[in-house]
mmCIF file with all atom_site columns, C-alpha atoms in Angstrom:
data_model
loop_
_atom_site.group_PDB
_atom_site.id
_atom_site.type_symbol
_atom_site.label_atom_id
_atom_site.label_alt_id
_atom_site.label_comp_id
_atom_site.label_asym_id
_atom_site.label_entity_id
_atom_site.label_seq_id
_atom_site.pdbx_PDB_ins_code
_atom_site.Cartn_x
_atom_site.Cartn_y
_atom_site.Cartn_z
_atom_site.occupancy
_atom_site.B_iso_or_equiv
_atom_site.pdbx_formal_charge
_atom_site.auth_seq_id
_atom_site.auth_comp_id
_atom_site.auth_asym_id
_atom_site.auth_atom_id
_atom_site.pdbx_PDB_model_num
ATOM 1   C CA . ALA A 1 1   ? 16.156  27.359 0.380   1.00 38.00 ? 1   ALA A CA 1
ATOM 2   C CA . ILE A 1 2   ? 19.109  25.080 0.752   1.00 39.00 ? 2   ILE A CA 1
ATOM 3   C CA . ILE A 1 3   ? 18.712  21.409 1.434   1.00 42.00 ? 3   ILE A CA 1
ATOM 4   C CA . VAL A 1 4   ? 21.683  19.582 2.984   1.00 41.00 ? 4   VAL A CA 1
ATOM 5   C CA . LEU A 1 5   ? 21.891  15.851 2.492   1.00 43.00 ? 5   LEU A CA 1
ATOM 6   C CA . SER A 1 6   ? 24.508  13.836 4.319   1.00 40.00 ? 6   SER A CA 1
ATOM 7   C CA . GLY A 1 7   ? 25.751  10.450 3.280   1.00 44.00 ? 7   GLY A CA 1
ATOM 8   C CA . CYS A 1 8   ? 28.744  8.191  3.595   1.00 44.00 ? 8   CYS A CA 1
ATOM 9   C CA . SER A 1 9   ? 30.647  10.196 0.972   1.00 46.00 ? 9   SER A CA 1
ATOM 10  C CA . GLY A 1 10  ? 30.266  13.502 2.798   1.00 50.00 ? 10  GLY A CA 1
ATOM 11  C CA . ILE A 1 11  ? 27.829  16.385 2.523   1.00 52.00 ? 11  ILE A CA 1
ATOM 12  C CA . VAL A 1 12  ? 25.906  17.142 -0.641  1.00 48.00 ? 12  VAL A CA 1
ATOM 13  C CA . VAL A 1 13  ? 24.246  20.534 -1.017  1.00 50.00 ? 13  VAL A CA 1
ATOM 14  C CA . ALA A 1 14  ? 21.258  20.838 -3.318  1.00 49.00 ? 14  ALA A CA 1
ATOM 15  C CA . THR A 1 15  ? 19.216  23.944 -3.902  1.00 52.00 ? 15  THR A CA 1
ATOM 16  C CA . GLU A 1 16  ? 15.460  23.932 -4.084  1.00 66.00 ? 16  GLU A CA 1
ATOM 17  C CA . LYS A 1 17  ? 14.157  25.377 -7.326  1.00 84.00 ? 17  LYS A CA 1
ATOM 18  C CA . GLN A 1 18  ? 12.950  28.939 -6.865  1.00 92.00 ? 18  GLN A CA 1
ATOM 19  C CA . PRO A 1 19  ? 10.697  31.116 -9.008  1.00 95.00 ? 19  PRO A CA 1
ATOM 20  C CA . PRO A 1 20  ? 12.358  33.881 -11.008 1.00 95.00 ? 20  PRO A CA 1
ATOM 21  C CA . ALA A 1 21  ? 13.320  36.928 -8.961  1.00 96.00 ? 21  ALA A CA 1
ATOM 22  C CA . VAL A 1 22  ? 14.100  40.570 -9.677  1.00 97.00 ? 22  VAL A CA 1
ATOM 23  C CA . GLY A 1 23  ? 17.359  40.782 -11.600 1.00 96.00 ? 23  GLY A CA 1
ATOM 24  C CA . ASP A 1 24  ? 17.113  37.261 -13.027 1.00 96.00 ? 24  ASP A CA 1
ATOM 25  C CA . ALA A 1 25  ? 16.917  36.571 -16.724 1.00 95.00 ? 25  ALA A CA 1
ATOM 26  C CA . ALA A 1 26  ? 13.321  35.602 -17.413 1.00 95.00 ? 26  ALA A CA 1
ATOM 27  C CA . PRO A 1 27  ? 12.913  31.945 -18.314 1.00 92.00 ? 27  PRO A CA 1
ATOM 28  C CA . GLN A 1 28  ? 11.437  31.349 -21.749 1.00 90.00 ? 28  GLN A CA 1
ATOM 29  C CA . LEU A 1 29  ? 7.702   31.604 -22.166 1.00 88.00 ? 29  LEU A CA 1
ATOM 30  C CA . GLU A 1 30  ? 6.066   30.092 -25.230 1.00 90.00 ? 30  GLU A CA 1
ATOM 31  C CA . LEU A 1 31  ? 2.382   29.413 -24.832 1.00 92.00 ? 31  LEU A CA 1
ATOM 32  C CA . LYS A 1 32  ? -0.645  29.149 -27.052 1.00 88.00 ? 32  LYS A CA 1
ATOM 33  C CA . ASN A 1 33  ? -3.101  31.983 -27.186 1.00 85.00 ? 33  ASN A CA 1
ATOM 34  C CA . TYR A 1 34  ? -6.387  30.197 -27.553 1.00 69.00 ? 34  TYR A CA 1
ATOM 35  C CA . ASP A 1 35  ? -7.392  32.588 -30.361 1.00 69.00 ? 35  ASP A CA 1
ATOM 36  C CA . THR A 1 36  ? -4.409  33.699 -32.416 1.00 69.00 ? 36  THR A CA 1
ATOM 37  C CA . GLY A 1 37  ? -1.431  31.379 -32.145 1.00 87.00 ? 37  GLY A CA 1
ATOM 38  C CA . THR A 1 38  ? 1.652   31.337 -29.965 1.00 91.00 ? 38  THR A CA 1
ATOM 39  C CA . VAL A 1 39  ? 2.997   34.025 -27.653 1.00 91.00 ? 39  VAL A CA 1
ATOM 40  C CA . LYS A 1 40  ? 6.767   33.965 -27.154 1.00 92.00 ? 40  LYS A CA 1
ATOM 41  C CA . LEU A 1 41  ? 8.369   36.108 -24.473 1.00 93.00 ? 41  LEU A CA 1
ATOM 42  C CA . ASP A 1 42  ? 11.552  36.729 -26.476 1.00 92.00 ? 42  ASP A CA 1
ATOM 43  C CA . GLU A 1 43  ? 9.457   38.137 -29.329 1.00 93.00 ? 43  GLU A CA 1
ATOM 44  C CA . ALA A 1 44  ? 7.074   40.132 -27.123 1.00 92.00 ? 44  ALA A CA 1
ATOM 45  C CA . ILE A 1 45  ? 9.886   42.009 -25.345 1.00 94.00 ? 45  ILE A CA 1
ATOM 46  C CA . GLN A 1 46  ? 11.119  43.407 -28.660 1.00 94.00 ? 46  GLN A CA 1
ATOM 47  C CA . THR A 1 47  ? 8.423   46.094 -28.542 1.00 93.00 ? 47  THR A CA 1
ATOM 48  C CA . GLY A 1 48  ? 8.615   46.925 -24.842 1.00 95.00 ? 48  GLY A CA 1
ATOM 49  C CA . PRO A 1 49  ? 8.214   45.472 -21.377 1.00 97.00 ? 49  PRO A CA 1
ATOM 50  C CA . VAL A 1 50  ? 6.019   42.449 -20.812 1.00 97.00 ? 50  VAL A CA 1
ATOM 51  C CA . VAL A 1 51  ? 3.798   41.997 -17.780 1.00 98.00 ? 51  VAL A CA 1
ATOM 52  C CA . VAL A 1 52  ? 3.287   38.297 -17.071 1.00 97.00 ? 52  VAL A CA 1
ATOM 53  C CA . ILE A 1 53  ? 0.299   37.583 -14.830 1.00 98.00 ? 53  ILE A CA 1
ATOM 54  C CA . VAL A 1 54  ? -0.017  33.990 -13.659 1.00 97.00 ? 54  VAL A CA 1
ATOM 55  C CA . LEU A 1 55  ? -3.631  33.257 -12.785 1.00 97.00 ? 55  LEU A CA 1
ATOM 56  C CA . ARG A 1 56  ? -4.992  30.275 -10.881 1.00 96.00 ? 56  ARG A CA 1
ATOM 57  C CA . GLY A 1 57  ? -6.803  28.990 -13.954 1.00 92.00 ? 57  GLY A CA 1
ATOM 58  C CA . ASN A 1 58  ? -9.763  26.835 -13.046 1.00 89.00 ? 58  ASN A CA 1
ATOM 59  C CA . PRO A 1 59  ? -9.219  24.891 -9.813  1.00 90.00 ? 59  PRO A CA 1
ATOM 60  C CA . GLY A 1 60  ? -12.797 23.607 -10.091 1.00 89.00 ? 60  GLY A CA 1
ATOM 61  C CA . TYR A 1 61  ? -14.317 27.087 -10.449 1.00 92.00 ? 61  TYR A CA 1
ATOM 62  C CA . GLN A 1 62  ? -13.448 30.432 -11.995 1.00 94.00 ? 62  GLN A CA 1
ATOM 63  C CA . CYS A 1 63  ? -11.431 32.238 -9.341  1.00 94.00 ? 63  CYS A CA 1
ATOM 64  C CA . PRO A 1 64  ? -13.181 35.529 -8.497  1.00 95.00 ? 64  PRO A CA 1
ATOM 65  C CA . LEU A 1 65  ? -9.892  37.104 -7.389  1.00 96.00 ? 65  LEU A CA 1
ATOM 66  C CA . CYS A 1 66  ? -8.331  36.254 -10.771 1.00 96.00 ? 66  CYS A CA 1
ATOM 67  C CA . THR A 1 67  ? -11.349 37.770 -12.511 1.00 95.00 ? 67  THR A CA 1
ATOM 68  C CA . ARG A 1 68  ? -11.011 40.939 -10.436 1.00 96.00 ? 68  ARG A CA 1
ATOM 69  C CA . GLN A 1 69  ? -7.256  41.195 -11.034 1.00 97.00 ? 69  GLN A CA 1
ATOM 70  C CA . ALA A 1 70  ? -7.664  40.706 -14.797 1.00 96.00 ? 70  ALA A CA 1
ATOM 71  C CA . GLY A 1 71  ? -10.379 43.374 -14.792 1.00 96.00 ? 71  GLY A CA 1
ATOM 72  C CA . GLN A 1 72  ? -8.092  45.834 -12.976 1.00 97.00 ? 72  GLN A CA 1
ATOM 73  C CA . PHE A 1 73  ? -5.331  45.327 -15.519 1.00 97.00 ? 73  PHE A CA 1
ATOM 74  C CA . ILE A 1 74  ? -7.747  45.592 -18.454 1.00 97.00 ? 74  ILE A CA 1
ATOM 75  C CA . ALA A 1 75  ? -9.108  48.844 -16.988 1.00 97.00 ? 75  ALA A CA 1
ATOM 76  C CA . ALA A 1 76  ? -5.534  50.204 -17.047 1.00 98.00 ? 76  ALA A CA 1
ATOM 77  C CA . ALA A 1 77  ? -4.997  49.231 -20.715 1.00 98.00 ? 77  ALA A CA 1
ATOM 78  C CA . LYS A 1 78  ? -4.288  52.823 -21.793 1.00 97.00 ? 78  LYS A CA 1
ATOM 79  C CA . ASP A 1 79  ? -1.450  53.082 -19.277 1.00 97.00 ? 79  ASP A CA 1
ATOM 80  C CA . PHE A 1 80  ? 0.099   49.837 -20.516 1.00 97.00 ? 80  PHE A CA 1
ATOM 81  C CA . SER A 1 81  ? -0.274  50.969 -24.113 1.00 97.00 ? 81  SER A CA 1
ATOM 82  C CA . ALA A 1 82  ? 1.430   54.288 -23.317 1.00 97.00 ? 82  ALA A CA 1
ATOM 83  C CA . ALA A 1 83  ? 4.344   52.308 -21.841 1.00 96.00 ? 83  ALA A CA 1
ATOM 84  C CA . HIS A 1 84  ? 4.464   50.078 -24.957 1.00 96.00 ? 84  HIS A CA 1
ATOM 85  C CA . ALA A 1 85  ? 3.875   47.138 -22.613 1.00 97.00 ? 85  ALA A CA 1
ATOM 86  C CA . THR A 1 86  ? 2.345   43.803 -23.469 1.00 96.00 ? 86  THR A CA 1
ATOM 87  C CA . VAL A 1 87  ? 0.250   42.043 -20.831 1.00 97.00 ? 87  VAL A CA 1
ATOM 88  C CA . VAL A 1 88  ? 0.272   38.246 -20.945 1.00 96.00 ? 88  VAL A CA 1
ATOM 89  C CA . MET A 1 89  ? -2.173  36.482 -18.635 1.00 97.00 ? 89  MET A CA 1
ATOM 90  C CA . VAL A 1 90  ? -1.299  32.799 -18.109 1.00 97.00 ? 90  VAL A CA 1
ATOM 91  C CA . TYR A 1 91  ? -4.237  30.442 -17.493 1.00 96.00 ? 91  TYR A CA 1
ATOM 92  C CA . PRO A 1 92  ? -2.871  27.109 -16.169 1.00 96.00 ? 92  PRO A CA 1
ATOM 93  C CA . GLY A 1 93  ? -4.608  23.798 -15.729 1.00 94.00 ? 93  GLY A CA 1
ATOM 94  C CA . PRO A 1 94  ? -5.066  20.235 -16.879 1.00 93.00 ? 94  PRO A CA 1
ATOM 95  C CA . GLU A 1 95  ? -5.076  20.081 -20.673 1.00 91.00 ? 95  GLU A CA 1
ATOM 96  C CA . ALA A 1 96  ? -8.560  18.574 -20.920 1.00 90.00 ? 96  ALA A CA 1
ATOM 97  C CA . GLU A 1 97  ? -11.053 21.410 -21.462 1.00 89.00 ? 97  GLU A CA 1
ATOM 98  C CA . LEU A 1 98  ? -8.478  24.118 -20.671 1.00 92.00 ? 98  LEU A CA 1
ATOM 99  C CA . GLU A 1 99  ? -9.383  26.181 -23.758 1.00 91.00 ? 99  GLU A CA 1
ATOM 100 C CA . VAL A 1 100 ? -13.068 25.955 -22.854 1.00 92.00 ? 100 VAL A CA 1
ATOM 101 C CA . LYS A 1 101 ? -12.361 27.074 -19.283 1.00 94.00 ? 101 LYS A CA 1
ATOM 102 C CA . ALA A 1 102 ? -10.177 29.963 -20.529 1.00 93.00 ? 102 ALA A CA 1
ATOM 103 C CA . ARG A 1 103 ? -13.010 31.141 -22.802 1.00 91.00 ? 103 ARG A CA 1
ATOM 104 C CA . GLU A 1 104 ? -15.390 30.959 -19.831 1.00 94.00 ? 104 GLU A CA 1
ATOM 105 C CA . PHE A 1 105 ? -12.927 33.036 -17.802 1.00 94.00 ? 105 PHE A CA 1
ATOM 106 C CA . LEU A 1 106 ? -13.091 35.868 -20.312 1.00 89.00 ? 106 LEU A CA 1
ATOM 107 C CA . LYS A 1 107 ? -16.828 35.433 -20.897 1.00 88.00 ? 107 LYS A CA 1
ATOM 108 C CA . ASP A 1 108 ? -17.704 38.182 -23.360 1.00 83.00 ? 108 ASP A CA 1
ATOM 109 C CA . THR A 1 109 ? -14.688 40.359 -22.524 1.00 88.00 ? 109 THR A CA 1
ATOM 110 C CA . LYS A 1 110 ? -12.729 41.551 -25.535 1.00 89.00 ? 110 LYS A CA 1
ATOM 111 C CA . LEU A 1 111 ? -9.111  41.966 -24.591 1.00 93.00 ? 111 LEU A CA 1
ATOM 112 C CA . PRO A 1 112 ? -7.582  45.358 -25.429 1.00 96.00 ? 112 PRO A CA 1
ATOM 113 C CA . ASP A 1 113 ? -4.699  45.603 -27.877 1.00 94.00 ? 113 ASP A CA 1
ATOM 114 C CA . GLY A 1 114 ? -1.499  44.451 -26.214 1.00 95.00 ? 114 GLY A CA 1
ATOM 115 C CA . PHE A 1 115 ? -3.272  41.928 -23.976 1.00 96.00 ? 115 PHE A CA 1
ATOM 116 C CA . GLN A 1 116 ? -3.090  38.158 -24.439 1.00 94.00 ? 116 GLN A CA 1
ATOM 117 C CA . LEU A 1 117 ? -4.648  35.269 -22.554 1.00 95.00 ? 117 LEU A CA 1
ATOM 118 C CA . VAL A 1 118 ? -2.521  32.161 -23.012 1.00 95.00 ? 118 VAL A CA 1
ATOM 119 C CA . ILE A 1 119 ? -3.185  28.665 -21.786 1.00 95.00 ? 119 ILE A CA 1
ATOM 120 C CA . ASP A 1 120 ? -0.716  26.537 -19.860 1.00 95.00 ? 120 ASP A CA 1
ATOM 121 C CA . PRO A 1 121 ? -1.786  22.937 -20.472 1.00 94.00 ? 121 PRO A CA 1
ATOM 122 C CA . ASP A 1 122 ? -0.664  20.489 -17.798 1.00 94.00 ? 122 ASP A CA 1
ATOM 123 C CA . TYR A 1 123 ? 1.323   23.236 -16.028 1.00 95.00 ? 123 TYR A CA 1
ATOM 124 C CA . THR A 1 124 ? 4.302   23.176 -18.390 1.00 94.00 ? 124 THR A CA 1
ATOM 125 C CA . PHE A 1 125 ? 5.034   26.892 -17.938 1.00 95.00 ? 125 PHE A CA 1
ATOM 126 C CA . THR A 1 126 ? 3.940   26.958 -14.292 1.00 96.00 ? 126 THR A CA 1
ATOM 127 C CA . ASN A 1 127 ? 6.358   24.146 -13.450 1.00 95.00 ? 127 ASN A CA 1
ATOM 128 C CA . ALA A 1 128 ? 9.200   25.673 -15.502 1.00 94.00 ? 128 ALA A CA 1
ATOM 129 C CA . TRP A 1 129 ? 8.871   28.955 -13.584 1.00 96.00 ? 129 TRP A CA 1
ATOM 130 C CA . HIS A 1 130 ? 8.459   27.021 -10.271 1.00 96.00 ? 130 HIS A CA 1
ATOM 131 C CA . LEU A 1 131 ? 5.035   28.520 -9.571  1.00 97.00 ? 131 LEU A CA 1
ATOM 132 C CA . ARG A 1 132 ? 3.023   25.306 -9.222  1.00 96.00 ? 132 ARG A CA 1
ATOM 133 C CA . TRP A 1 133 ? 0.781   25.328 -6.155  1.00 95.00 ? 133 TRP A CA 1
ATOM 134 C CA . ASP A 1 134 ? 0.560   21.573 -5.857  1.00 89.00 ? 134 ASP A CA 1
ATOM 135 C CA . ALA A 1 135 ? -2.244  21.139 -3.359  1.00 93.00 ? 135 ALA A CA 1
ATOM 136 C CA . ALA A 1 136 ? -5.855  20.020 -3.525  1.00 91.00 ? 136 ALA A CA 1
ATOM 137 C CA . LYS A 1 137 ? -7.978  22.471 -5.562  1.00 90.00 ? 137 LYS A CA 1
ATOM 138 C CA . GLU A 1 138 ? -4.921  24.589 -6.434  1.00 94.00 ? 138 GLU A CA 1
ATOM 139 C CA . THR A 1 139 ? -3.065  25.186 -9.667  1.00 95.00 ? 139 THR A CA 1
ATOM 140 C CA . ALA A 1 140 ? -0.487  27.983 -9.520  1.00 96.00 ? 140 ALA A CA 1
ATOM 141 C CA . TYR A 1 141 ? 0.608   30.698 -7.144  1.00 97.00 ? 141 TYR A CA 1
ATOM 142 C CA . PRO A 1 142 ? -0.955  33.975 -8.324  1.00 97.00 ? 142 PRO A CA 1
ATOM 143 C CA . SER A 1 143 ? 2.067   35.888 -9.591  1.00 98.00 ? 143 SER A CA 1
ATOM 144 C CA . THR A 1 144 ? 2.989   38.990 -11.560 1.00 98.00 ? 144 THR A CA 1
ATOM 145 C CA . PHE A 1 145 ? 6.306   39.723 -13.264 1.00 98.00 ? 145 PHE A CA 1
ATOM 146 C CA . VAL A 1 146 ? 7.546   42.624 -15.356 1.00 98.00 ? 146 VAL A CA 1
ATOM 147 C CA . VAL A 1 147 ? 10.189  41.661 -17.905 1.00 97.00 ? 147 VAL A CA 1
ATOM 148 C CA . ASP A 1 148 ? 12.180  44.431 -19.601 1.00 97.00 ? 148 ASP A CA 1
ATOM 149 C CA . LYS A 1 149 ? 13.374  44.556 -23.216 1.00 95.00 ? 149 LYS A CA 1
ATOM 150 C CA . ALA A 1 150 ? 16.663  42.924 -22.189 1.00 96.00 ? 150 ALA A CA 1
ATOM 151 C CA . GLY A 1 151 ? 14.766  39.920 -20.803 1.00 96.00 ? 151 GLY A CA 1
ATOM 152 C CA . LYS A 1 152 ? 15.468  40.764 -17.149 1.00 97.00 ? 152 LYS A CA 1
ATOM 153 C CA . ILE A 1 153 ? 12.839  40.597 -14.464 1.00 97.00 ? 153 ILE A CA 1
ATOM 154 C CA . ARG A 1 154 ? 12.317  44.075 -13.015 1.00 98.00 ? 154 ARG A CA 1
ATOM 155 C CA . PHE A 1 155 ? 9.324   43.296 -10.773 1.00 98.00 ? 155 PHE A CA 1
ATOM 156 C CA . ALA A 1 156 ? 8.151   40.049 -9.183  1.00 98.00 ? 156 ALA A CA 1
ATOM 157 C CA . LYS A 1 157 ? 5.264   39.422 -6.824  1.00 98.00 ? 157 LYS A CA 1
ATOM 158 C CA . ILE A 1 158 ? 4.320   35.864 -5.927  1.00 97.00 ? 158 ILE A CA 1
ATOM 159 C CA . SER A 1 159 ? 1.379   35.336 -3.625  1.00 96.00 ? 159 SER A CA 1
ATOM 160 C CA . LYS A 1 160 ? 1.274   32.205 -1.490  1.00 94.00 ? 160 LYS A CA 1
ATOM 161 C CA . THR A 1 161 ? -2.412  32.932 -0.840  1.00 94.00 ? 161 THR A CA 1
ATOM 162 C CA . HIS A 1 162 ? -5.373  33.608 -3.107  1.00 94.00 ? 162 HIS A CA 1
ATOM 163 C CA . GLY A 1 163 ? -5.175  37.345 -2.415  1.00 91.00 ? 163 GLY A CA 1
ATOM 164 C CA . ASP A 1 164 ? -2.254  39.760 -2.012  1.00 93.00 ? 164 ASP A CA 1
ATOM 165 C CA . ARG A 1 165 ? -1.853  40.245 -5.759  1.00 96.00 ? 165 ARG A CA 1
ATOM 166 C CA . ALA A 1 166 ? -0.053  42.879 -7.765  1.00 96.00 ? 166 ALA A CA 1
ATOM 167 C CA . LYS A 1 167 ? -2.131  45.784 -8.935  1.00 95.00 ? 167 LYS A CA 1
ATOM 168 C CA . PRO A 1 168 ? -1.636  47.576 -12.256 1.00 95.00 ? 168 PRO A CA 1
#
Protein backbone atom coordinates (compact mmCIF):
# COMPACT_ATOMS: atom_id res chain seq x y z
CA ALA A 1 0.00 0.00 0.00
CA ILE A 2 1.18 3.50 -0.67
CA ILE A 3 0.34 6.35 1.63
CA VAL A 4 0.52 9.87 0.19
CA LEU A 5 1.01 12.73 2.60
CA SER A 6 0.77 16.30 1.40
CA GLY A 7 2.26 19.27 3.13
CA CYS A 8 3.51 22.76 2.45
CA SER A 9 6.76 21.41 0.99
CA GLY A 10 5.04 19.21 -1.58
CA ILE A 11 4.05 15.56 -1.68
CA VAL A 12 5.78 12.92 0.41
CA VAL A 13 5.29 9.26 -0.48
CA ALA A 14 5.72 6.67 2.24
CA THR A 15 5.21 2.96 1.87
CA GLU A 16 3.43 0.87 4.44
CA LYS A 17 5.55 -1.99 5.70
CA GLN A 18 4.57 -5.27 4.07
CA PRO A 19 5.27 -8.87 5.06
CA PRO A 20 7.88 -10.74 3.03
CA ALA A 21 6.66 -11.93 -0.36
CA VAL A 22 7.71 -14.56 -2.88
CA GLY A 23 11.04 -13.56 -4.38
CA ASP A 24 12.10 -11.42 -1.42
CA ALA A 25 15.16 -12.16 0.65
CA ALA A 26 13.88 -13.58 3.91
CA PRO A 27 14.40 -11.25 6.86
CA GLN A 28 16.58 -12.68 9.60
CA LEU A 29 15.01 -15.05 12.08
CA GLU A 30 16.78 -15.74 15.37
CA LEU A 31 14.53 -17.09 18.07
CA LYS A 32 14.87 -19.24 21.14
CA ASN A 33 13.75 -22.82 21.03
CA TYR A 34 12.35 -23.34 24.48
CA ASP A 35 14.26 -26.63 24.78
CA THR A 36 17.58 -26.52 22.94
CA GLY A 37 18.85 -23.01 22.32
CA THR A 38 18.57 -20.61 19.42
CA VAL A 39 17.32 -21.23 15.90
CA LYS A 40 18.83 -18.97 13.24
CA LEU A 41 17.39 -18.91 9.74
CA ASP A 42 20.75 -18.30 8.06
CA GLU A 43 22.13 -21.43 9.72
CA ALA A 44 19.04 -23.58 9.14
CA ILE A 45 18.98 -22.94 5.37
CA GLN A 46 22.48 -24.41 5.03
CA THR A 47 21.02 -27.93 5.07
CA GLY A 48 17.96 -27.29 2.91
CA PRO A 49 14.76 -25.29 2.68
CA VAL A 50 13.11 -23.96 5.81
CA VAL A 51 9.36 -23.85 6.33
CA VAL A 52 8.45 -21.03 8.71
CA ILE A 53 4.98 -21.40 10.23
CA VAL A 54 3.77 -18.41 12.23
CA LEU A 55 1.15 -19.53 14.72
CA ARG A 56 -1.22 -17.36 16.73
CA GLY A 57 0.47 -18.32 19.99
CA ASN A 58 -1.86 -17.97 22.93
CA PRO A 59 -4.38 -15.14 22.48
CA GLY A 60 -6.00 -16.18 25.77
CA TYR A 61 -6.43 -19.82 24.73
CA GLN A 62 -4.62 -22.44 22.68
CA CYS A 63 -5.83 -21.90 19.12
CA PRO A 64 -7.42 -25.14 17.86
CA LEU A 65 -6.65 -24.22 14.25
CA CYS A 66 -2.96 -23.78 15.12
CA THR A 67 -3.01 -27.16 16.87
CA ARG A 68 -4.57 -28.77 13.81
CA GLN A 69 -2.12 -27.12 11.41
CA ALA A 70 0.89 -28.15 13.51
CA GLY A 71 -0.49 -31.70 13.63
CA GLN A 72 -0.83 -31.79 9.82
CA PHE A 73 2.76 -30.70 9.35
CA ILE A 74 4.03 -33.15 11.98
CA ALA A 75 2.11 -35.95 10.23
CA ALA A 76 4.02 -35.08 7.03
CA ALA A 77 7.43 -35.19 8.78
CA LYS A 78 8.76 -37.94 6.49
CA ASP A 79 8.07 -35.79 3.43
CA PHE A 80 9.90 -32.82 4.95
CA SER A 81 12.80 -35.04 5.95
CA ALA A 82 13.03 -36.44 2.40
CA ALA A 83 13.25 -32.85 1.12
CA HIS A 84 15.95 -32.04 3.72
CA ALA A 85 13.61 -29.33 5.01
CA THR A 86 13.51 -27.85 8.47
CA VAL A 87 10.15 -26.79 9.89
CA VAL A 88 10.21 -23.87 12.32
CA MET A 89 6.95 -23.10 14.11
CA VAL A 90 6.91 -19.59 15.63
CA TYR A 91 4.84 -19.17 18.81
CA PRO A 92 4.37 -15.42 19.47
CA GLY A 93 3.06 -13.66 22.53
CA PRO A 94 3.76 -11.50 25.54
CA GLU A 95 7.01 -12.59 27.19
CA ALA A 96 5.41 -13.40 30.54
CA GLU A 97 4.62 -17.13 30.63
CA LEU A 98 5.30 -17.58 26.89
CA GLU A 99 7.50 -20.65 27.45
CA VAL A 100 4.83 -22.20 29.66
CA LYS A 101 2.15 -21.55 27.04
CA ALA A 102 4.37 -23.00 24.28
CA ARG A 103 4.87 -26.18 26.33
CA GLU A 104 1.10 -26.39 26.81
CA PHE A 105 0.66 -26.02 23.05
CA LEU A 106 2.76 -29.10 22.40
CA LYS A 107 1.33 -30.98 25.38
CA ASP A 108 3.02 -34.38 25.23
CA THR A 109 3.88 -34.16 21.52
CA LYS A 110 7.49 -34.97 20.70
CA LEU A 111 8.55 -33.02 17.66
CA PRO A 112 10.09 -35.09 14.85
CA ASP A 113 13.68 -34.48 13.79
CA GLY A 114 13.89 -31.32 11.72
CA PHE A 115 11.03 -29.62 13.57
CA GLN A 116 11.47 -26.74 16.02
CA LEU A 117 9.02 -24.75 18.10
CA VAL A 118 10.47 -21.32 18.84
CA ILE A 119 9.04 -18.58 20.98
CA ASP A 120 8.64 -14.97 19.91
CA PRO A 121 8.57 -12.95 23.13
CA ASP A 122 6.82 -9.59 22.85
CA TYR A 123 6.36 -10.08 19.08
CA THR A 124 9.92 -9.16 18.11
CA PHE A 125 9.96 -11.50 15.10
CA THR A 126 6.27 -11.00 14.30
CA ASN A 127 6.76 -7.23 14.13
CA ALA A 128 10.00 -7.52 12.12
CA TRP A 129 8.23 -9.63 9.49
CA HIS A 130 5.15 -7.31 9.63
CA LEU A 131 2.81 -10.11 10.67
CA ARG A 132 1.43 -8.61 13.88
CA TRP A 133 -2.35 -8.87 14.11
CA ASP A 134 -2.76 -5.98 16.50
CA ALA A 135 -6.35 -6.38 17.61
CA ALA A 136 -8.09 -7.53 20.77
CA LYS A 137 -7.41 -11.24 21.46
CA GLU A 138 -5.06 -11.49 18.46
CA THR A 139 -1.32 -11.97 18.17
CA ALA A 140 -0.09 -12.69 14.64
CA TYR A 141 -1.53 -13.45 11.24
CA PRO A 142 -1.28 -17.22 10.69
CA SER A 143 1.38 -17.46 8.00
CA THR A 144 3.58 -19.99 6.23
CA PHE A 145 6.76 -19.29 4.27
CA VAL A 146 9.23 -21.53 2.47
CA VAL A 147 12.76 -20.15 2.37
CA ASP A 148 15.27 -21.75 0.00
CA LYS A 149 18.99 -22.35 0.60
CA ALA A 150 19.78 -18.96 -0.97
CA GLY A 151 17.58 -17.22 1.62
CA LYS A 152 14.82 -16.34 -0.87
CA ILE A 153 11.17 -16.79 -0.11
CA ARG A 154 9.70 -19.31 -2.55
CA PHE A 155 6.22 -19.63 -0.99
CA ALA A 156 4.22 -17.24 1.19
CA LYS A 157 0.70 -17.58 2.53
CA ILE A 158 -0.60 -15.05 5.03
CA SER A 159 -4.09 -15.51 6.37
CA LYS A 160 -6.01 -12.46 7.55
CA THR A 161 -8.46 -14.83 9.26
CA HIS A 162 -8.04 -17.69 11.72
CA GLY A 163 -8.48 -20.26 8.95
CA ASP A 164 -7.29 -20.42 5.33
CA ARG A 165 -3.87 -21.76 6.29
CA ALA A 166 -1.19 -23.46 4.25
CA LYS A 167 -1.23 -27.22 4.27
CA PRO A 168 1.90 -29.39 4.16
